[in-house]
Coordinates of C-alpha atoms and ligand atoms in Angstrom, one line a residue:
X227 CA -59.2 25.5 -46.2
X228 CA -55.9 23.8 -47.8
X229 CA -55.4 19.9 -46.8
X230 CA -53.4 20.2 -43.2
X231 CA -53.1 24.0 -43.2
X232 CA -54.6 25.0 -39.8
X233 CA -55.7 29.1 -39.3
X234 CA -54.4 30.2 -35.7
X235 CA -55.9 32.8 -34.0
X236 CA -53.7 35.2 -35.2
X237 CA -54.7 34.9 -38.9
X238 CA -52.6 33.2 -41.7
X239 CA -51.9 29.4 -40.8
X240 CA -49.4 27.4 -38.6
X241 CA -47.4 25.3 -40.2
X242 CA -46.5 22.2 -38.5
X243 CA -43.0 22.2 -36.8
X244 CA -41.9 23.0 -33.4
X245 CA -39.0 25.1 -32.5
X246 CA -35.5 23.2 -32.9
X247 CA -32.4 23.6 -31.1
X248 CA -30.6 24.0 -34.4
X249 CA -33.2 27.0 -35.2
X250 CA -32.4 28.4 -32.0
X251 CA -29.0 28.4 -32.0
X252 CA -28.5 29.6 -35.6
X253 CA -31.2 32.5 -34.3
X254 CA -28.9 33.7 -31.0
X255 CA -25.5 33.2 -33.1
X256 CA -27.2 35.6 -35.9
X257 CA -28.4 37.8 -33.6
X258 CA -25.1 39.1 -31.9
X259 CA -24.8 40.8 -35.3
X260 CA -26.7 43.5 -33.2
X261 CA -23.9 43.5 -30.6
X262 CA -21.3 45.5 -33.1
X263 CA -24.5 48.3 -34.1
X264 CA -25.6 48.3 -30.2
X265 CA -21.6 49.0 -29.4
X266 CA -21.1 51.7 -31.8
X267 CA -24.0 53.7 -30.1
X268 CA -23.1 52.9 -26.6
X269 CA -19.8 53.8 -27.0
X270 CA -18.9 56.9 -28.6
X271 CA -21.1 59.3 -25.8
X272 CA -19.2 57.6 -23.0
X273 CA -15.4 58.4 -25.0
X274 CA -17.0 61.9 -26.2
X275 CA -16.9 62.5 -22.5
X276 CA -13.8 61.6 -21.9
X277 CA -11.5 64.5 -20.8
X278 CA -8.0 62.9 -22.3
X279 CA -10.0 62.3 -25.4
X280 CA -11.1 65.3 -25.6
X281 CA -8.0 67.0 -25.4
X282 CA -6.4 64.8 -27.6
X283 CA -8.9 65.5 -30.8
X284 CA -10.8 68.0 -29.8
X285 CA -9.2 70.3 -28.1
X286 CA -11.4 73.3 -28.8
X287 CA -14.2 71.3 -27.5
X288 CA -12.3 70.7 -24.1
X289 CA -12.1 74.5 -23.8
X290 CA -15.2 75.4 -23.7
X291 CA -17.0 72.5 -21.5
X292 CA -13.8 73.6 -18.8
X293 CA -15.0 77.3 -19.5
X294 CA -18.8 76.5 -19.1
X295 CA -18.0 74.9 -16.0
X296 CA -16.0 77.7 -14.2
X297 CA -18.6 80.3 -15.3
X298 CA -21.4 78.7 -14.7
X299 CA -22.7 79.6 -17.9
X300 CA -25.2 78.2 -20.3
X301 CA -25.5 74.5 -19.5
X302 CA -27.6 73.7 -23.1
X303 CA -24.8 74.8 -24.9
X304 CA -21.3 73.7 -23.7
X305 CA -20.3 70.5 -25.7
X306 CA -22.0 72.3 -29.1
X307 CA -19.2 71.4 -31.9
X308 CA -19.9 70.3 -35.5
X309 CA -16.7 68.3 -35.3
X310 CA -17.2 66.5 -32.4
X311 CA -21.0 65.3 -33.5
X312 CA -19.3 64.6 -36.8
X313 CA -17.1 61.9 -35.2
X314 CA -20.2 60.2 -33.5
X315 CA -22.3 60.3 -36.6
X316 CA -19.9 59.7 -39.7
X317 CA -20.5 56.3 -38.9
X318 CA -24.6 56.1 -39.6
X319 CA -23.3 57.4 -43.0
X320 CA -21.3 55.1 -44.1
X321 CA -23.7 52.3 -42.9
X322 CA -26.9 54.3 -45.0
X323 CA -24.3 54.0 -48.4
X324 CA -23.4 50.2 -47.1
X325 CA -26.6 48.6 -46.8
X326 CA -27.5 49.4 -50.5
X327 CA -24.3 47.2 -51.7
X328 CA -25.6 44.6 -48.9
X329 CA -28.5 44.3 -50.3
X330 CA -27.2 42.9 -53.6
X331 CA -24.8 40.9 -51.3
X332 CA -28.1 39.5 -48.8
X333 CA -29.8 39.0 -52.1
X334 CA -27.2 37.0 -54.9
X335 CA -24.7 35.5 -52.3
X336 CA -27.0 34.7 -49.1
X337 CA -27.8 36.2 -45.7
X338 CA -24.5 34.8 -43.8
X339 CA -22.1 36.2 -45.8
X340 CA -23.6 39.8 -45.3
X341 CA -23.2 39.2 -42.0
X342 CA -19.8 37.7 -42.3
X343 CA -18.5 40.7 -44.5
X344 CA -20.3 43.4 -42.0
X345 CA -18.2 41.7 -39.1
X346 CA -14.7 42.0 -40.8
X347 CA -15.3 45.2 -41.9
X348 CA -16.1 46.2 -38.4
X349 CA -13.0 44.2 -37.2
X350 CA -10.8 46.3 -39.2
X351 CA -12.7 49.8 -37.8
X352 CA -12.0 49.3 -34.8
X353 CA -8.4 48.2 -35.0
X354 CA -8.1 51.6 -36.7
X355 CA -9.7 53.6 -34.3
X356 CA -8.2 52.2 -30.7
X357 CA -4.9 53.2 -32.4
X358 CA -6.2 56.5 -34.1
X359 CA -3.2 59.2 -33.9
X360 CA -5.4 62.0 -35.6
X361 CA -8.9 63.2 -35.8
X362 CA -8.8 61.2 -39.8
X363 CA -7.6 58.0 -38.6
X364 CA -10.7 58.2 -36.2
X365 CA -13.4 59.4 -38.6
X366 CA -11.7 56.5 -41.5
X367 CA -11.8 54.0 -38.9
X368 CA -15.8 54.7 -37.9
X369 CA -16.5 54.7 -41.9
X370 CA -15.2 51.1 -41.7
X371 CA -17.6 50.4 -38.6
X372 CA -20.3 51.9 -40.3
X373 CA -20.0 49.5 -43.3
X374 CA -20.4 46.7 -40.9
X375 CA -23.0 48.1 -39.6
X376 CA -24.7 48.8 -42.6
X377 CA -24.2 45.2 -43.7
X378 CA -25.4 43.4 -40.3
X379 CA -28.2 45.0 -40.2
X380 CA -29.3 44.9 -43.7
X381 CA -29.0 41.0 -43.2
X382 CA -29.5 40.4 -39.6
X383 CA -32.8 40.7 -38.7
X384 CA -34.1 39.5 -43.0
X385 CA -32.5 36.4 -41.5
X386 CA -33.9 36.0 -38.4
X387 CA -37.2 36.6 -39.8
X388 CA -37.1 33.7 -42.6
X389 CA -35.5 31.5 -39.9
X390 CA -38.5 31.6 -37.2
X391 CA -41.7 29.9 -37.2
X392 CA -44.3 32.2 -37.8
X393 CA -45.5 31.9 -34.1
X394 CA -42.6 32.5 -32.5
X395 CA -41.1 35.0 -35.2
X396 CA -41.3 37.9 -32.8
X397 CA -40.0 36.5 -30.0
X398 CA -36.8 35.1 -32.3
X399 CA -36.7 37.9 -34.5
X400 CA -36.3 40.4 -31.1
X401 CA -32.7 38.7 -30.5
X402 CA -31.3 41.2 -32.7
X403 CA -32.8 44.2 -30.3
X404 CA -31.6 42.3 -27.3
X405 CA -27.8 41.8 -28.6
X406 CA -28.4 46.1 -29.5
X407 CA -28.9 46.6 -26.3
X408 CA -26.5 44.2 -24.5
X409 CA -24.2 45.8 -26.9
X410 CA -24.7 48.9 -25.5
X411 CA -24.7 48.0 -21.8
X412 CA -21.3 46.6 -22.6
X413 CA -20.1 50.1 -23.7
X414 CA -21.2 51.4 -21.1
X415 CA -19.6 49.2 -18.6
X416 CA -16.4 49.4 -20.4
X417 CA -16.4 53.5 -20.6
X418 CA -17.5 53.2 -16.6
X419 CA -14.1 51.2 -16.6
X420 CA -12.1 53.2 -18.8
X421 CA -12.4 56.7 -17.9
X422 CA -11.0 55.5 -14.5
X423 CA -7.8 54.6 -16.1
X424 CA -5.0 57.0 -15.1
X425 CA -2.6 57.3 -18.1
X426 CA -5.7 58.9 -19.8
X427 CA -6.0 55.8 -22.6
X428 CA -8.7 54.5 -21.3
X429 CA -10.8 56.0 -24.7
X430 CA -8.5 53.6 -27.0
X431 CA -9.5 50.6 -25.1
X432 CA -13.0 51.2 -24.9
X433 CA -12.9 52.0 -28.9
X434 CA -10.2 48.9 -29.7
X435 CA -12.4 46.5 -27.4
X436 CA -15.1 46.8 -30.2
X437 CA -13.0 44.2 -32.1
X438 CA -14.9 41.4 -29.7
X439 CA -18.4 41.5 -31.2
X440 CA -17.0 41.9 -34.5
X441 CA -15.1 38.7 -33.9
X442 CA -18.2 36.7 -32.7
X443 CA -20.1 37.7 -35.7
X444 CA -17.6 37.2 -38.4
X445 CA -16.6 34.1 -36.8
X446 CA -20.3 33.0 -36.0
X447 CA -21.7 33.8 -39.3
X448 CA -19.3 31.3 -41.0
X449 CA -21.0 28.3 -39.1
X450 CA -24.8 29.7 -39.8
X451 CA -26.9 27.7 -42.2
X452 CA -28.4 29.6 -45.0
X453 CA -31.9 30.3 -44.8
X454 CA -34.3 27.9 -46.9
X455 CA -35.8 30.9 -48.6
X456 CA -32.6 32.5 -49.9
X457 CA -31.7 28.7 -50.6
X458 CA -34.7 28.7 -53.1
X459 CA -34.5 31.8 -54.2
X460 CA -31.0 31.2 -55.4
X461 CA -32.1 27.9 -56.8
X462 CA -30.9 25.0 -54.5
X463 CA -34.0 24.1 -54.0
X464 CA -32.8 20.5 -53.0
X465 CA -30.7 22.0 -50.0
X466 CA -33.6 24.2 -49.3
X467 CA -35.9 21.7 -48.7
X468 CA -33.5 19.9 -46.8
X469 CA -32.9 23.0 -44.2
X470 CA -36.6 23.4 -44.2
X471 CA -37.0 20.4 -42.9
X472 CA -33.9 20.6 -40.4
X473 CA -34.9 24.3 -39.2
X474 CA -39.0 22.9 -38.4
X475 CA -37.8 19.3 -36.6
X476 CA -40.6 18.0 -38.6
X477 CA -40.5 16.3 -42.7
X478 CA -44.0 17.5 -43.0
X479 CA -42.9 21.0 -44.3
X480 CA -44.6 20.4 -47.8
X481 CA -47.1 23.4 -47.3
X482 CA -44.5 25.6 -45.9
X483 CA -42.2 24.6 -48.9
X484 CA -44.7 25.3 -51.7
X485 CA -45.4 28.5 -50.2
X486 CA -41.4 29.1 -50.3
X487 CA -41.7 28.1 -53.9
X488 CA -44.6 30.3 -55.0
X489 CA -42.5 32.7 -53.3
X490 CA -39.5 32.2 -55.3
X491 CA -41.2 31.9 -58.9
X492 CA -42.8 35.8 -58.0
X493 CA -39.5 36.4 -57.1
X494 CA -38.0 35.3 -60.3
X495 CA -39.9 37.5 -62.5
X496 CA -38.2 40.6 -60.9
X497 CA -34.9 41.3 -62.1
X498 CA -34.8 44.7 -60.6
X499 CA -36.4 44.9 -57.4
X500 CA -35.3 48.3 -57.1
X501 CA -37.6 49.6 -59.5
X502 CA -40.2 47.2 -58.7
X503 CA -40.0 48.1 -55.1
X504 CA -42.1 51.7 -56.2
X505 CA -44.9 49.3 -57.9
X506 CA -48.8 50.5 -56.8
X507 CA -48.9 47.1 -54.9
X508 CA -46.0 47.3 -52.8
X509 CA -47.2 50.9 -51.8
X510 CA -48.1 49.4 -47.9
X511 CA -44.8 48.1 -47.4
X512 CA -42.7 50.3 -48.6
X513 CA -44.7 53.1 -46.8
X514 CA -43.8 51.2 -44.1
X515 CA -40.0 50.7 -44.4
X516 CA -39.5 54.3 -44.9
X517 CA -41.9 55.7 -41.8
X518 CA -41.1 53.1 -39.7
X519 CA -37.7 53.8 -39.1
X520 CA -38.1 57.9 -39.5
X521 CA -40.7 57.4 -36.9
X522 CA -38.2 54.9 -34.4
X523 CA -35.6 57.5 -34.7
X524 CA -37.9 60.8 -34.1
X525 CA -38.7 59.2 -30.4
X526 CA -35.5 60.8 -29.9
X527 CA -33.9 58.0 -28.3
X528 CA -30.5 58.6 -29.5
X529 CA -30.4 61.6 -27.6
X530 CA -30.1 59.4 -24.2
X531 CA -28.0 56.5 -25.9
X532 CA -25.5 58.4 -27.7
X533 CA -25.3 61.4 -25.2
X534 CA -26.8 60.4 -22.0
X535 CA -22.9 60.7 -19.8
X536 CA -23.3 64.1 -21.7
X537 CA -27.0 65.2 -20.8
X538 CA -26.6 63.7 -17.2
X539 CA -23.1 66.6 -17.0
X540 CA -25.7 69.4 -18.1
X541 CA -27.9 68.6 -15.0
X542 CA -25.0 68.6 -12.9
X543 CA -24.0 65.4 -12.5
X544 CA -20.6 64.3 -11.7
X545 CA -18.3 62.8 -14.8
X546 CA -18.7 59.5 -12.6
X547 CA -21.9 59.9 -11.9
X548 CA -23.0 60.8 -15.5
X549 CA -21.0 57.5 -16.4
X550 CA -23.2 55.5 -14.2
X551 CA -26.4 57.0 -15.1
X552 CA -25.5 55.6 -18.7
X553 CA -25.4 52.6 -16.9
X554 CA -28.4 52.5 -15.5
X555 CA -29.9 53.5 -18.6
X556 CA -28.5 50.8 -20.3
X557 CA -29.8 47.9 -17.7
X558 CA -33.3 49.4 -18.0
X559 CA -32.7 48.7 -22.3
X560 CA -32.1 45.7 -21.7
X561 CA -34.5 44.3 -19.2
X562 CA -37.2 46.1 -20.8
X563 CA -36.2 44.0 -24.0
X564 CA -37.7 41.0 -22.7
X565 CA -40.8 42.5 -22.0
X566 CA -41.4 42.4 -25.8
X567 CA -39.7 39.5 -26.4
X568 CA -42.1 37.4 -24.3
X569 CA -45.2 38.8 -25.5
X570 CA -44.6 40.0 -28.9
X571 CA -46.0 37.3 -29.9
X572 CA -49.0 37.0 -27.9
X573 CA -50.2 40.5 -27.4
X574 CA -49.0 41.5 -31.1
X575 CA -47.5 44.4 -32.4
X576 CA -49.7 46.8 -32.7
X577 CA -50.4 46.9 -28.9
X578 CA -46.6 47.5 -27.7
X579 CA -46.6 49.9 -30.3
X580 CA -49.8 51.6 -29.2
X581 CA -48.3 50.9 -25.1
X582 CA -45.2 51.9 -25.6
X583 CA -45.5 55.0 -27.5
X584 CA -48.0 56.3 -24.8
X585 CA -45.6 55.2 -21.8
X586 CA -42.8 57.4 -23.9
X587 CA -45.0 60.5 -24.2
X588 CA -45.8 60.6 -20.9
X589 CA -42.3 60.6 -19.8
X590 CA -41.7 63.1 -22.4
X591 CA -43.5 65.4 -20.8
X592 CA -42.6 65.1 -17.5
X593 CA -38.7 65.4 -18.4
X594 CA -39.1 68.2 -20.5
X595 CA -41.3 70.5 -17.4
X596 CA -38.6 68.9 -14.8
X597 CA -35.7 70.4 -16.9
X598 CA -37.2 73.2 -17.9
X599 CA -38.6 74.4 -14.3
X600 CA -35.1 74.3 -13.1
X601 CA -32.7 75.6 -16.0
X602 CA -35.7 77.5 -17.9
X603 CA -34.5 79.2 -21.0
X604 CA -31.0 80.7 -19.0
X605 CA -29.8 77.3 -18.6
X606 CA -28.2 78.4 -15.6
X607 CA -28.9 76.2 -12.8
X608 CA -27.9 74.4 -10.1
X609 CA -29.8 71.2 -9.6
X610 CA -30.1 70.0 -6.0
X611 CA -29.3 65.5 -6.3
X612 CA -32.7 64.3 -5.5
X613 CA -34.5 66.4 -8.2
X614 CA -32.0 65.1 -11.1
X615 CA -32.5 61.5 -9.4
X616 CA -35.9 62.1 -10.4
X617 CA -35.2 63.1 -14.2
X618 CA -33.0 60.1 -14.1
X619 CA -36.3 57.9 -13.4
X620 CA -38.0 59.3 -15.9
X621 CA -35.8 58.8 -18.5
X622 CA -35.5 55.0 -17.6
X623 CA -39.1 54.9 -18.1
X624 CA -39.0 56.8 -21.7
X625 CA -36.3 54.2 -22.4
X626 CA -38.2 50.9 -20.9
X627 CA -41.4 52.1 -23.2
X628 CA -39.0 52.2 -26.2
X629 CA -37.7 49.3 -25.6
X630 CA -40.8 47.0 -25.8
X631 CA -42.4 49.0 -28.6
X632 CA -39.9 50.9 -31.1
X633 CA -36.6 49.5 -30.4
X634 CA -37.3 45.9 -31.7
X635 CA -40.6 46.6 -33.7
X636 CA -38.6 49.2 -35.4
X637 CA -36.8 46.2 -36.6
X638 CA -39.0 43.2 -36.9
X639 CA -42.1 44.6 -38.4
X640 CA -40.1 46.3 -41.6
X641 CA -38.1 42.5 -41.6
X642 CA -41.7 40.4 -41.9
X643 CA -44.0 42.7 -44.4
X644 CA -41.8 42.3 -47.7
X645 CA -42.6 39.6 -50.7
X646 CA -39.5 37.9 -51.2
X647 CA -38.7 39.4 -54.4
X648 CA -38.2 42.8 -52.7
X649 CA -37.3 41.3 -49.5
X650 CA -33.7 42.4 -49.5
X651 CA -34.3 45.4 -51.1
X652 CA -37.0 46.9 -48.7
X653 CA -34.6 46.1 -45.5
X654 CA -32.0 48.3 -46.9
X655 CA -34.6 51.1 -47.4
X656 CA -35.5 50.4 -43.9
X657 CA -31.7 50.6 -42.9
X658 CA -30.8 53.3 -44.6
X659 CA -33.7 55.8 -43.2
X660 CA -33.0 54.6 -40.2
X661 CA -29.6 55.3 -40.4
X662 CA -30.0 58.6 -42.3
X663 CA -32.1 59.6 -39.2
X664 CA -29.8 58.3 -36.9
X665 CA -27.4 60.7 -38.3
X666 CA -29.6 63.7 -38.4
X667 CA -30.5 63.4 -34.7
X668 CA -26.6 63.0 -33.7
X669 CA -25.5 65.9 -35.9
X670 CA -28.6 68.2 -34.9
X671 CA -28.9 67.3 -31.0
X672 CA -26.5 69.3 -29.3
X673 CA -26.9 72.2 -31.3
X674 CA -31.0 71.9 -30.8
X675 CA -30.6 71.4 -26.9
X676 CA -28.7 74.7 -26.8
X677 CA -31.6 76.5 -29.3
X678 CA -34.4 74.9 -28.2
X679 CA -33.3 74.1 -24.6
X680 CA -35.8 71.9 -22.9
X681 CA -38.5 72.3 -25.7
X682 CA -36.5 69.7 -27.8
X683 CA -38.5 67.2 -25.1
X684 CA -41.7 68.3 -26.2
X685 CA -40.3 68.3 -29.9
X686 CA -39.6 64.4 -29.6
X687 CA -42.9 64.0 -27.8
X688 CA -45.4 65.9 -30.5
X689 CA -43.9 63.2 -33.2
X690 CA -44.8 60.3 -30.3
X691 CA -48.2 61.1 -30.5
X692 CA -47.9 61.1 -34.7
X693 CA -46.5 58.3 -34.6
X694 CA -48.9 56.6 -32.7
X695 CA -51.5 57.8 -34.6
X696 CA -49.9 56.3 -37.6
X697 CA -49.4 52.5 -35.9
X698 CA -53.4 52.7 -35.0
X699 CA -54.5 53.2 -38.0
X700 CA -52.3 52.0 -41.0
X701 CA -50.3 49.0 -39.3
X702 CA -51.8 45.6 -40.0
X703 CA -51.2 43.1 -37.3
X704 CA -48.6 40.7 -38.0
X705 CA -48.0 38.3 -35.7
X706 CA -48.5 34.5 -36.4
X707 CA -48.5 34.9 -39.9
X708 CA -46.4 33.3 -42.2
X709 CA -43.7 35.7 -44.1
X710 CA -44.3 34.3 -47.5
X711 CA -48.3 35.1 -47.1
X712 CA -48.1 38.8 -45.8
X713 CA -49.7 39.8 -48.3
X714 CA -53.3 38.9 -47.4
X715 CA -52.5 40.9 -44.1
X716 CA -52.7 44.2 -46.3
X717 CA -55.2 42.7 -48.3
X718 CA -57.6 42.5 -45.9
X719 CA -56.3 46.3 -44.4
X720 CA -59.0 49.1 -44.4
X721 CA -56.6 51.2 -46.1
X722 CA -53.9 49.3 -47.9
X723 CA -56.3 46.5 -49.4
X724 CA -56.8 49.3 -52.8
X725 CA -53.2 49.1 -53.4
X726 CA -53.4 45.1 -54.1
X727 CA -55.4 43.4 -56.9
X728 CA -56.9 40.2 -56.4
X729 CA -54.1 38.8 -58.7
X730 CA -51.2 40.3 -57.0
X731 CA -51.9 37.3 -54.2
X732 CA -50.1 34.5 -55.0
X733 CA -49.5 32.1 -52.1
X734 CA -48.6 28.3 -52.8
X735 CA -52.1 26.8 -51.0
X736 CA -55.5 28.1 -51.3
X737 CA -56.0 30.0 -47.8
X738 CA -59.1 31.5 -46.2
X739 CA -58.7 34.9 -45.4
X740 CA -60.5 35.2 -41.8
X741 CA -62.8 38.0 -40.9
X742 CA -60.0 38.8 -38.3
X743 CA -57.3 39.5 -40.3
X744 CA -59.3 43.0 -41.3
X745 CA -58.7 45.5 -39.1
Ligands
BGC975 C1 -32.3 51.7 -32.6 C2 -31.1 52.4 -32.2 C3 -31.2 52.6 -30.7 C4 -31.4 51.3 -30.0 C5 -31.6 51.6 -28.5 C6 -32.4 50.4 -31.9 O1 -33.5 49.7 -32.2 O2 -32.3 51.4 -34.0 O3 -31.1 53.6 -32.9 O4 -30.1 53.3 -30.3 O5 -32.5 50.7 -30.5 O6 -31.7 50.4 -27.8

């Protein structure tokens, strides 16, 4: 074992260093980059419900749900319209296209300007949408939010990652979740709020009002330190060791620091870490950045965040009421949040993966019979209060299992498993299939809940359990160890250890691998 380098339970070592105010702070301010993304998604269900707004832009649209609602017809199929899902969904577009150019950005000019750029651009969005006089201005001005999107989370959570100490990286990393959520539960306040306002506006507040988390990002990220490995890998290795020593409390950071450096020479002999990315030994991780975030999108969570006020109107729900139930959705998010945040780090990934994913299933299928008992395949139902008070339990269940296990693994795991030399360019793979999935499921939801009616439950559900599957048997536990010595985690993997010769780990001390990191 390497002079002072102790192996914790968890596999890899600990390197000495507690967790500093400074580190903290720099970790919450970062985070609230997640406050613009969780917005976004909170927001546009609520205004897409929005009578005035509906009229305003989508007129057709208005027509038919006022027509569905006299008739009593088909309740799976009333707000169907390609124009109106385009609206919610041009935004995980632009943000899929963004993050490739913030990569470059995260990678040459540091993590915090990413994250400033992604907040101005966002700024500018929303300015253009609460004052949107046609359905272009609207659709431009969520291209612009989608950029900042597509730029804060590219950097957001690479940040966070290199920040923490590896004990604690979970717990900091999962900030960026939280401020998703919060960000959401905001919007959903704020449309509660809105819709109540009698001129029929209300939708241009709720859509202007996203210029406040933009603001505390762009203005945050301007005071953020930059992190000691992007200070290395861009050479000021002076200021890097500096930080290093600032971000642990401790000057004993030599170990930690030669690791950064070992890091930062691999790093250096790749001048195109796109191409490199599709090397045989980087197969594990960039399995993983592409099926993680196909696999966090296919629990089908999106259906409740983007269109929740809307699914709550098919079961009968008031426009109020459906408002509300967003809301309660949206506390459940967040509280549920914390559950991973506290033992992330503990219990380890893999089991709120394996937890959670189970917890969603189950609720999967129980929403899916309730639903389709009442509407069956007519969709033509009337559904008596305390029965849809008990789909609306359900669904807070689904959404508290996603929210310890896919929500913010979905974005810490795929942050923690790259080399540095790839780093940046892995997280945008991880954005952008995130994003492009994010899309699909906004596009194709409405028109699959009136095709499929409540099988789409079931649909969501049958990828849970493949999902799960997956995480039990090719995700390597991660917590505890250091970022810059991932690799011996997939080393030491059943699977992925044939994918990495002996002389593709490099780590700056001579580590043990324990028997427990093989799994
Ligand atoms: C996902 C979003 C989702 C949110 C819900 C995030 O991790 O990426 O798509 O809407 O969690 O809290």
């Amino acid at each position: 074992m390497a002079g002072g380098v102790v192996m914790n339970h968890g596999g890899g070592k600990d390197y000495p260093g507690k967790l500093t105010m400074f580190v903290l702070f720099a970790c919450i301010v970062a985070a609230t980059g997640g406050l613009i993304f969780g917005y976004d998604i909170g927001i546009s269900g609520g205004v897409t419900s929005m009578n005035p707004f509906l009229m305003k832009f989508f007129p057709a649209v208005y027509r038919k749900e006022q027509e569905a609602e006299k008739n009593q017809s088909n309740q799976y199929c009333k707000f169907d319209s390609p124009l109106l899902t385009m609206f919610t969904s041009s935004l995980y577009l632009a943000a899929l296209v963004a993050s490739f150019f913030a990569s470059t950005v995260t990678r040459v000019a540091g993590r915090k300007w990413s994250m400033f750029g992604g907040g101005v651009t966002f700024l500018v969005g929303a300015a253009l949408n609460g004052t949107a006089k046609n359905v272009l201005m609207l659709i431009l001005g969520r291209v612009l939010l989608g950029i900042g999107v597509g730029f804060a989370n590219q950097s957001v959570p690479l940040y966070l990652s290199e920040m923490a100490p590896a004990r604690l990286r979970g717990m900091l990393n999962i900030g960026f979740q939280l401020m998703i959520t919060i960000g959401i539960l905001c919007a959903n306040l704020i449309n509660y709020g809105t819709a109540k306002i009698k001129g029929g506006w209300g939708w241009r507040l709720s859509l202007a009002l996203a210029a406040v988390p933009a603001a505390i990002i762009a203005v945050g990220a301007l005071f953020l330190p930059d992190t000691p490995n992007s200070l290395v890998d861009r050479g000021h290795t002076d200021s890097a060791k500096r930080m290093l020593r600032r971000v642990r409390g401790t000057d004993d950071v030599e170990e930690e620091y030669r690791d950064l450096v070992a890091a930062s020479e691999e790093s250096k002999l790749v001048t195109h870490p796109w191409r490199n990315i599709l090397q045989r030994r980087y197969r594990p991780q960039l399995t993983m950045a592409i099926a993680i975030p196909f696999f966090q999108q296919l629990t089908g969570i999106n259906v409740i965040m983007f269109y929740a006020p809307v699914l709550f109107k098919t079961l009968g729900f008031a426009d109020d009421a459906s408002l509300m139930s967003a809301v309660i959705t949206g506390l459940v998010n967040v509280f549920a949040t914390f559950v991973s945040i506290v033992t992330v780090d503990r219990l380890g990934r893999r089991k709120l993966f394996l937890q959670g994913g189970t917890q969603m299933l189950a609720c999967q299928i129980v929403v899916g019979s309730l639903i389709g008992a009442k509407f069956g395949f007519s969709g033509v139902a009337n559904i008596p209060k305390g029965y849809a008070a008990f789909v609306v339990l359900f669904i807070c269940a689904y959404v508290a299992g996603f929210a310890w296990s896919w929500g913010p693994l979905g974005w810490l795991v795929p942050s923690e498993i790259f080399p540095l030399e790839i780093r940046s360019a892995g997280q945008s793979i991880t954005v952008s299939v995130n994003m492009l999935f994010t899309f699909i499921i906004a596009q194709a939801f409405l028109p699959m809940l009136c095709h499929f009616k409540f099988i789409l439950f079931f649909f969501f559900g049958a990828w849970v359990v493949v999902m799960t599957l997956f995480i039990a048997f090719f995700l390597p536990e991660t917590k505890n160890v250091p970022i810059e010595e991932m690799v011996l985690v997939w080393k030491a993997h059943w699977y992925w250890r044939r994918f990495i010769r002996d002389e593709d780990v490099h780590v700056g001390a001579d580590v043990e691998m324990p028997s427990k990191l093989a799994n």
